[in-house]
PDB file of C-alpha atoms and ligand atoms in Angstrom:
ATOM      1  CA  UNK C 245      62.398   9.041  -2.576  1.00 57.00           C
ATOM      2  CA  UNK C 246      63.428   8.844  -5.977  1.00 58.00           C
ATOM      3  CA  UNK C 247      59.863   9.264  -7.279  1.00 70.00           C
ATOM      4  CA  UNK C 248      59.296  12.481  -5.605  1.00 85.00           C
ATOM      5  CA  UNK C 249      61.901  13.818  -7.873  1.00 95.00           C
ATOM      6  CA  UNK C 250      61.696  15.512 -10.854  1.00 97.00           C
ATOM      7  CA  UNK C 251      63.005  13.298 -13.811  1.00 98.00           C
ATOM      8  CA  UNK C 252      65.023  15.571 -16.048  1.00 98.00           C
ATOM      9  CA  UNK C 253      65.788  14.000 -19.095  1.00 98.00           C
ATOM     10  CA  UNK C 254      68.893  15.604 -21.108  1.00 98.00           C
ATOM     11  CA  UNK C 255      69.364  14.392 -24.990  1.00 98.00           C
ATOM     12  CA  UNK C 256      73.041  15.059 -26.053  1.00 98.00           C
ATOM     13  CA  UNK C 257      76.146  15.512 -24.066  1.00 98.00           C
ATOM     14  CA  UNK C 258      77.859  18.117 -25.737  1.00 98.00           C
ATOM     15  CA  UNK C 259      78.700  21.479 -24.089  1.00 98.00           C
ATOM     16  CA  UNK C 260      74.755  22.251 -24.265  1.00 98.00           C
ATOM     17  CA  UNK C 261      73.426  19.047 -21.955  1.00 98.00           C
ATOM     18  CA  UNK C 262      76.780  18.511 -20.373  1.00 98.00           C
ATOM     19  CA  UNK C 263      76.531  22.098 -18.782  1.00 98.00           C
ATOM     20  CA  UNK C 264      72.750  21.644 -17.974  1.00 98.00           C
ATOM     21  CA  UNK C 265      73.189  18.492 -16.245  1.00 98.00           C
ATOM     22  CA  UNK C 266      75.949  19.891 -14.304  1.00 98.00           C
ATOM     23  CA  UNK C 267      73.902  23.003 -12.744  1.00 98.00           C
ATOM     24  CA  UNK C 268      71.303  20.285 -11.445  1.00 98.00           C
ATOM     25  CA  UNK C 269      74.171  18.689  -9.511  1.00 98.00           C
ATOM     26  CA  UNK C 270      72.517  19.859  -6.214  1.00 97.00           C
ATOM     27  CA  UNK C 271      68.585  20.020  -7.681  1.00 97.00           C
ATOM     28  CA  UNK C 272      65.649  17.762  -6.497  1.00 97.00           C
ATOM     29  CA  UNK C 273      65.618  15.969  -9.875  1.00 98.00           C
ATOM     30  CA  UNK C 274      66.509  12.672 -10.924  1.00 98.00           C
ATOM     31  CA  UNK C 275      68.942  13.779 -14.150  1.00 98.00           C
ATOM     32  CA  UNK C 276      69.225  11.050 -16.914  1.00 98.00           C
ATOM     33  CA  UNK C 277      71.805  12.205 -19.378  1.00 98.00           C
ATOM     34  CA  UNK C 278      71.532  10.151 -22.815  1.00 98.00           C
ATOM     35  CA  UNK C 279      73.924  10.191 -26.103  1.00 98.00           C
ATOM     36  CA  UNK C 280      74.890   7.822 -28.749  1.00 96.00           C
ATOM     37  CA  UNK C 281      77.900   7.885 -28.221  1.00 96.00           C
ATOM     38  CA  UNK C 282      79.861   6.999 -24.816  1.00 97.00           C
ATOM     39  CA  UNK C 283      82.274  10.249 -24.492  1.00 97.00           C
ATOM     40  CA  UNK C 284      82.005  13.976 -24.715  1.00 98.00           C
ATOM     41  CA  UNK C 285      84.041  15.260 -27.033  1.00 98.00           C
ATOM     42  CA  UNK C 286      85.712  18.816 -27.398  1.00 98.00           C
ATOM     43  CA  UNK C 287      84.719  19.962 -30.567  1.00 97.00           C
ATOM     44  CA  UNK C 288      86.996  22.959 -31.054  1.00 97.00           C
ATOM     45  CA  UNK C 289      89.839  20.558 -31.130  1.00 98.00           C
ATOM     46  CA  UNK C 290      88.608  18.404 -34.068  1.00 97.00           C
ATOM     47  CA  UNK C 291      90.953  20.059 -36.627  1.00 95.00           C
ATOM     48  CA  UNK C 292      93.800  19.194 -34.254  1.00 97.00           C
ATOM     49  CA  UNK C 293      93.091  15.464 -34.648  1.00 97.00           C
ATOM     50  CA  UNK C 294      92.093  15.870 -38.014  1.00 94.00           C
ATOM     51  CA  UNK C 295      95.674  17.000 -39.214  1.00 94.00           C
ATOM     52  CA  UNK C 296      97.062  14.414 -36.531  1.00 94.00           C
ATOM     53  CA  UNK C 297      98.351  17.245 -33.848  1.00 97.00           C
ATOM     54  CA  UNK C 298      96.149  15.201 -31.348  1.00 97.00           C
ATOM     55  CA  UNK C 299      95.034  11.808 -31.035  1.00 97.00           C
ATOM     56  CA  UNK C 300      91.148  11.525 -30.434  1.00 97.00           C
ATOM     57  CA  UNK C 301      91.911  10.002 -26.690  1.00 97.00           C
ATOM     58  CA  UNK C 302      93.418  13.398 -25.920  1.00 97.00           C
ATOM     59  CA  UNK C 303      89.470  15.322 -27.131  1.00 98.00           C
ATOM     60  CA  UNK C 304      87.196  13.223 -26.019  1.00 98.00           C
ATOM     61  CA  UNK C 305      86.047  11.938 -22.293  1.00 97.00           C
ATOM     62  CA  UNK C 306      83.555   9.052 -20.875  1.00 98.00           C
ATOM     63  CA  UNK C 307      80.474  10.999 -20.165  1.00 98.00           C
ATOM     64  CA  UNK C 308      79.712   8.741 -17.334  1.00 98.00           C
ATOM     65  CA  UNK C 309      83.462   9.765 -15.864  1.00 98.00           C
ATOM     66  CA  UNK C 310      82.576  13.466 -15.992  1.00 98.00           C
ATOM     67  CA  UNK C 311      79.317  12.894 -13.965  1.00 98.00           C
ATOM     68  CA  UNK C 312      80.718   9.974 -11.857  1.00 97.00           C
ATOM     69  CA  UNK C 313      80.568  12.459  -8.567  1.00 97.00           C
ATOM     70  CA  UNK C 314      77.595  13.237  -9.399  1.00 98.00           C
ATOM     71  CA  UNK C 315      74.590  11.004  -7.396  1.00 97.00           C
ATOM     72  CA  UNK C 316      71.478  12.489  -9.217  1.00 97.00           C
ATOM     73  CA  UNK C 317      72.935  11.738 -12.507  1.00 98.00           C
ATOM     74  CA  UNK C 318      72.123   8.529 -15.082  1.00 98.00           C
ATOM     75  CA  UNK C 319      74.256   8.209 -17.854  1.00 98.00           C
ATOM     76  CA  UNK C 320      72.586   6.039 -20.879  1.00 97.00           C
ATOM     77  CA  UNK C 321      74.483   5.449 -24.172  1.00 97.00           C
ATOM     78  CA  UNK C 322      71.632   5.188 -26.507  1.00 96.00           C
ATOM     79  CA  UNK C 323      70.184   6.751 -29.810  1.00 97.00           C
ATOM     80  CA  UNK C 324      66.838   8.451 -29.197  1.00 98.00           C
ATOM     81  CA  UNK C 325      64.687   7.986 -31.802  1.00 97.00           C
ATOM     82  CA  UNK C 326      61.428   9.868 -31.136  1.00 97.00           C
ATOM     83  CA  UNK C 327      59.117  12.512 -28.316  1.00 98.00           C
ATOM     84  CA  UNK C 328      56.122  11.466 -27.181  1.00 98.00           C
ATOM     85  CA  UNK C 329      55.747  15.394 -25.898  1.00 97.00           C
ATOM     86  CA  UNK C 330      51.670  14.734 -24.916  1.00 98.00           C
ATOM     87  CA  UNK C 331      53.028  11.783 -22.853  1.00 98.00           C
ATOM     88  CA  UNK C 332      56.045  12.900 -22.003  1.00 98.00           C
ATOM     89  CA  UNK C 333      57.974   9.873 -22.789  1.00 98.00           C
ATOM     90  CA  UNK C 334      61.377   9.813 -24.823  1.00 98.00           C
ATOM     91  CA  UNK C 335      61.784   6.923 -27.374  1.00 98.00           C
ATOM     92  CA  UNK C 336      65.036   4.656 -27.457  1.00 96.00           C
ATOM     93  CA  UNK C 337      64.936   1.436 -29.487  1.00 86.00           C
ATOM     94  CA  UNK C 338      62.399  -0.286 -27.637  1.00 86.00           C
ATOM     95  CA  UNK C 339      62.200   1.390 -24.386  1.00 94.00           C
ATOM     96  CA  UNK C 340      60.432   4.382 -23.437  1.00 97.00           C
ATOM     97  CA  UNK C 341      61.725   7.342 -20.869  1.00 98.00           C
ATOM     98  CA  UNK C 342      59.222   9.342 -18.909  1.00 98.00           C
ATOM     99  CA  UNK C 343      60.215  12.927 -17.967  1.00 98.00           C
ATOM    100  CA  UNK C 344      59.014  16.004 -16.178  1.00 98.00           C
ATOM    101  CA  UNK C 345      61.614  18.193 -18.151  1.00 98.00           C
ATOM    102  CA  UNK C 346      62.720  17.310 -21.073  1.00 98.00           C
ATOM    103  CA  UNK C 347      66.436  19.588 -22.594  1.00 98.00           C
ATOM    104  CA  UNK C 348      67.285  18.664 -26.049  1.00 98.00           C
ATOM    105  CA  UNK C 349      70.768  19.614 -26.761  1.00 98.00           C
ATOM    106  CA  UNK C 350      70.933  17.189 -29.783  1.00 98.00           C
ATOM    107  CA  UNK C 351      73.906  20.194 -31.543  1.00 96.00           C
ATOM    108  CA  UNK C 352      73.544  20.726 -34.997  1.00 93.00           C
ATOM    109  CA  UNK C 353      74.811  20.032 -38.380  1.00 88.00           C
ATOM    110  CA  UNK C 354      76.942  22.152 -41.042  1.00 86.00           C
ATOM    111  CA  UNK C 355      75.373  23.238 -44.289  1.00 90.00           C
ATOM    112  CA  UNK C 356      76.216  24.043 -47.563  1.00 94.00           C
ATOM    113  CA  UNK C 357      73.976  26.729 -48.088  1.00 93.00           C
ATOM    114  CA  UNK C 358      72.304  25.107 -50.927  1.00 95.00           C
ATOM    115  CA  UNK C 359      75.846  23.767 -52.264  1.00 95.00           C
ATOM    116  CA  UNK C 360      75.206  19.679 -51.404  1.00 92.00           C
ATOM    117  CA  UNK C 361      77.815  19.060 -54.161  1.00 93.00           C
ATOM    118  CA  UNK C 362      80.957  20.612 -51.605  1.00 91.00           C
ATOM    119  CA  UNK C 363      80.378  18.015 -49.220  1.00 87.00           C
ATOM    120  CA  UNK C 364      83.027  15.566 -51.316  1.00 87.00           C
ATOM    121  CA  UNK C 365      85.757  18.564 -51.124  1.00 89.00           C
ATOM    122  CA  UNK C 366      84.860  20.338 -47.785  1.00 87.00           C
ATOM    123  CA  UNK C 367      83.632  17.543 -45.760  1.00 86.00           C
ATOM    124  CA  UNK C 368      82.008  18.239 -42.628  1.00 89.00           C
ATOM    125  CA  UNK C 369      83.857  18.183 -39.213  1.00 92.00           C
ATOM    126  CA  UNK C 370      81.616  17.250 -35.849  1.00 93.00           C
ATOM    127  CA  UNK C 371      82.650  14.150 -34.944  1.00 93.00           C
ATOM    128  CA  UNK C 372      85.895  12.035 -33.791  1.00 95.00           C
ATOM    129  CA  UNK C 373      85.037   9.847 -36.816  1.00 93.00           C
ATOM    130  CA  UNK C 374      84.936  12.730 -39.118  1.00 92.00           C
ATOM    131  CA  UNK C 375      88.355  13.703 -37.966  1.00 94.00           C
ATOM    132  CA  UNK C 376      89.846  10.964 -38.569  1.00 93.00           C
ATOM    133  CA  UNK C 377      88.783   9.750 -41.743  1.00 86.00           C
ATOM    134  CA  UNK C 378      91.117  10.624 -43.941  1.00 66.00           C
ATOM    135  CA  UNK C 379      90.522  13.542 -46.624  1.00 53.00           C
ATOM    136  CA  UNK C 380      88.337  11.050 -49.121  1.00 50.00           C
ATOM    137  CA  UNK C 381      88.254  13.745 -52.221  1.00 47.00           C
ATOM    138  CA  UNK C 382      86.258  12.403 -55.525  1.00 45.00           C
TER     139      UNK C 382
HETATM  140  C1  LIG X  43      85.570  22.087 -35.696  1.00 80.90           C
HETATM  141  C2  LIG X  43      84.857  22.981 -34.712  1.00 80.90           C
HETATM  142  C3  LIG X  43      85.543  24.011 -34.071  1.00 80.90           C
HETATM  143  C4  LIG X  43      84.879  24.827 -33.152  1.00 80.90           C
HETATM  144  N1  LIG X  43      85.582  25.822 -32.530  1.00 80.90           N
HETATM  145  C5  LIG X  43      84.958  26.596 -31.579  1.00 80.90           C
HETATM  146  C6  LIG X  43      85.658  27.601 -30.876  1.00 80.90           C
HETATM  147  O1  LIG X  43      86.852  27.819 -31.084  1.00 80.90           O
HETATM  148  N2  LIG X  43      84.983  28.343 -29.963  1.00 80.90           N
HETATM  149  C7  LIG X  43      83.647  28.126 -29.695  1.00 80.90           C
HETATM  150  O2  LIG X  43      83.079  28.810 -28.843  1.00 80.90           O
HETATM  151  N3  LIG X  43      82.967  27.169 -30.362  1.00 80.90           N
HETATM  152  C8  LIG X  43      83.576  26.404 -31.292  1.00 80.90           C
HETATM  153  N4  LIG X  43      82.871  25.453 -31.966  1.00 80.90           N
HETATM  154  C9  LIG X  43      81.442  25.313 -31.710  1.00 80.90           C
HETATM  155  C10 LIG X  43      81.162  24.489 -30.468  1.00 80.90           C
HETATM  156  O3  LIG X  43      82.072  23.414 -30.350  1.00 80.90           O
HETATM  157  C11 LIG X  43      79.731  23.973 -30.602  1.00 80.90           C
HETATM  158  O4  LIG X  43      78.863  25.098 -30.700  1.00 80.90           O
HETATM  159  C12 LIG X  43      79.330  23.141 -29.417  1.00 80.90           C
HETATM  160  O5  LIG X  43      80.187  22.029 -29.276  1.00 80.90           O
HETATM  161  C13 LIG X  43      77.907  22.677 -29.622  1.00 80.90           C
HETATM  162  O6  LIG X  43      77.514  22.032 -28.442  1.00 80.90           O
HETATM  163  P1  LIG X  43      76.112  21.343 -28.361  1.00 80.90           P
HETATM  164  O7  LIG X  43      75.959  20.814 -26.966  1.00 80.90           O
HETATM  165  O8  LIG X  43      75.047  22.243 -28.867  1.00 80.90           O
HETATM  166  O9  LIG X  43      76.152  20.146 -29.428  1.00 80.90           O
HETATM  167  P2  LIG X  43      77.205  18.928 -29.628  1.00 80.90           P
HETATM  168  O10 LIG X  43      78.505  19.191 -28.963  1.00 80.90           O
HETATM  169  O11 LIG X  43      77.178  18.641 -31.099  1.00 80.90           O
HETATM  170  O12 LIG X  43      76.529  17.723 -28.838  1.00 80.90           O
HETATM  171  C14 LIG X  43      75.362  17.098 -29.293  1.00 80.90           C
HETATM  172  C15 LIG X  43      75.344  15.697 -28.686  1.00 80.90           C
HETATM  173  O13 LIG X  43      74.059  15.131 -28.942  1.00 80.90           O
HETATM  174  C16 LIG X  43      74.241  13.775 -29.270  1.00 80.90           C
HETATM  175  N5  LIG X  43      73.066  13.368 -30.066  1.00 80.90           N
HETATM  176  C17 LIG X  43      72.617  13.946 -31.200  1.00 80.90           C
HETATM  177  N6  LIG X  43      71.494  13.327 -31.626  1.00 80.90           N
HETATM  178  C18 LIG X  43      71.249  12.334 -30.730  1.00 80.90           C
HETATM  179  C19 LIG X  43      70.226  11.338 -30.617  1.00 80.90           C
HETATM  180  N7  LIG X  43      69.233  11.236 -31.512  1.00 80.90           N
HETATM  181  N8  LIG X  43      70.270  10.465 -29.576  1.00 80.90           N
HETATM  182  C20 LIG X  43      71.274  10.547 -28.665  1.00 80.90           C
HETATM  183  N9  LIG X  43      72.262  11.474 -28.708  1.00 80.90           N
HETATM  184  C21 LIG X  43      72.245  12.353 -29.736  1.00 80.90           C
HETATM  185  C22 LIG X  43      75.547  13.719 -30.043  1.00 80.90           C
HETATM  186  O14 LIG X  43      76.125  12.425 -29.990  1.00 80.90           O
HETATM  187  C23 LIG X  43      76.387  14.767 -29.294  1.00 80.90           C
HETATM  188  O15 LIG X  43      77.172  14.178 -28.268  1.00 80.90           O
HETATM  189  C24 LIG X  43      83.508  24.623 -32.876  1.00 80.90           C
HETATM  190  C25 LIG X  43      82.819  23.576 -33.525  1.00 80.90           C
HETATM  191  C26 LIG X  43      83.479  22.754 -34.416  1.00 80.90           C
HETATM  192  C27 LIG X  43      82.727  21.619 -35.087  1.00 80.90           C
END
């Protein structure tokens, strides 16, 4: 059965591949969801941990909890780490992932318009781990 499917593979589990995985919840497709990291986390509330207003447990879920209900869904914590887009296979460490339908929803990163040498005084805020840091000024 499961190979009649269609395997939709989703990099990133942020608001982009969390929201695309959950509109296949009833779709013929075999949904494998893959991040580096093991929880979604709420980005608009990073400055909140940063300045200690939340802890990090109270922005950030297991991914595989906010699928749990759902049965077409695969949860893997990996790093991909290439697209084999002739083949249609993603790369993680040593394995590779066929799909049918590939959604990369990988986010992005800030910039400093040119300006490298802010990044000491206006360091960038994306991750738990960048929230909670500590301000590490030069
Ligand atoms: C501090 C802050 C405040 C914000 N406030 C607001 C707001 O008030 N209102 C609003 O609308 N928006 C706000 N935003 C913007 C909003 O949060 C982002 O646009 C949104 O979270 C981006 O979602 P995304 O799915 O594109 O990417 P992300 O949420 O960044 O998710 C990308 C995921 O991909 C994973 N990933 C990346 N590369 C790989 C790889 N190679 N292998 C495996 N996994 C990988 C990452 O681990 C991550 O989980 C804010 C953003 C920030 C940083």
């Amino acid at each position: 059965m499961l190979d009649t499917l269609a395997k939709v593979v989703i990099i990133g589990a942020g608001f982009g591949g969390m929201e695309a995985a959950k509109s296949l919840k009833r779709a013929p497709a075999a949904v494998t969801v893959i991040d580096r990291q093991n929880h979604h986390c709420f980005q608009p509330l990073l400055y909140q941990v940063a300045t200690a207003a939340l802890s990090p447990a109270d922005i950030a879920w297991p991914i595989r909890h906010i699928l749990r209900k759902q049965n077409n869904a695969t949860v893997l914590m990996a790093e991909v780490c290439g697209i084999d887009a002739s083949k249609r296979l993603v790369q993680v460490d040593s394995v590779t992932i066929p799909y049918d339908y590939l959604v990369l929803a990988t986010g992005a990163t800030h910039s400093y318009f040119g300006h490298d040498e802010w990044a000491n005084v206006a360091p960038g805020l994306k991750r738990i781990e960048n929230a909670t840091q500590g301000n590490r000024v030069k």
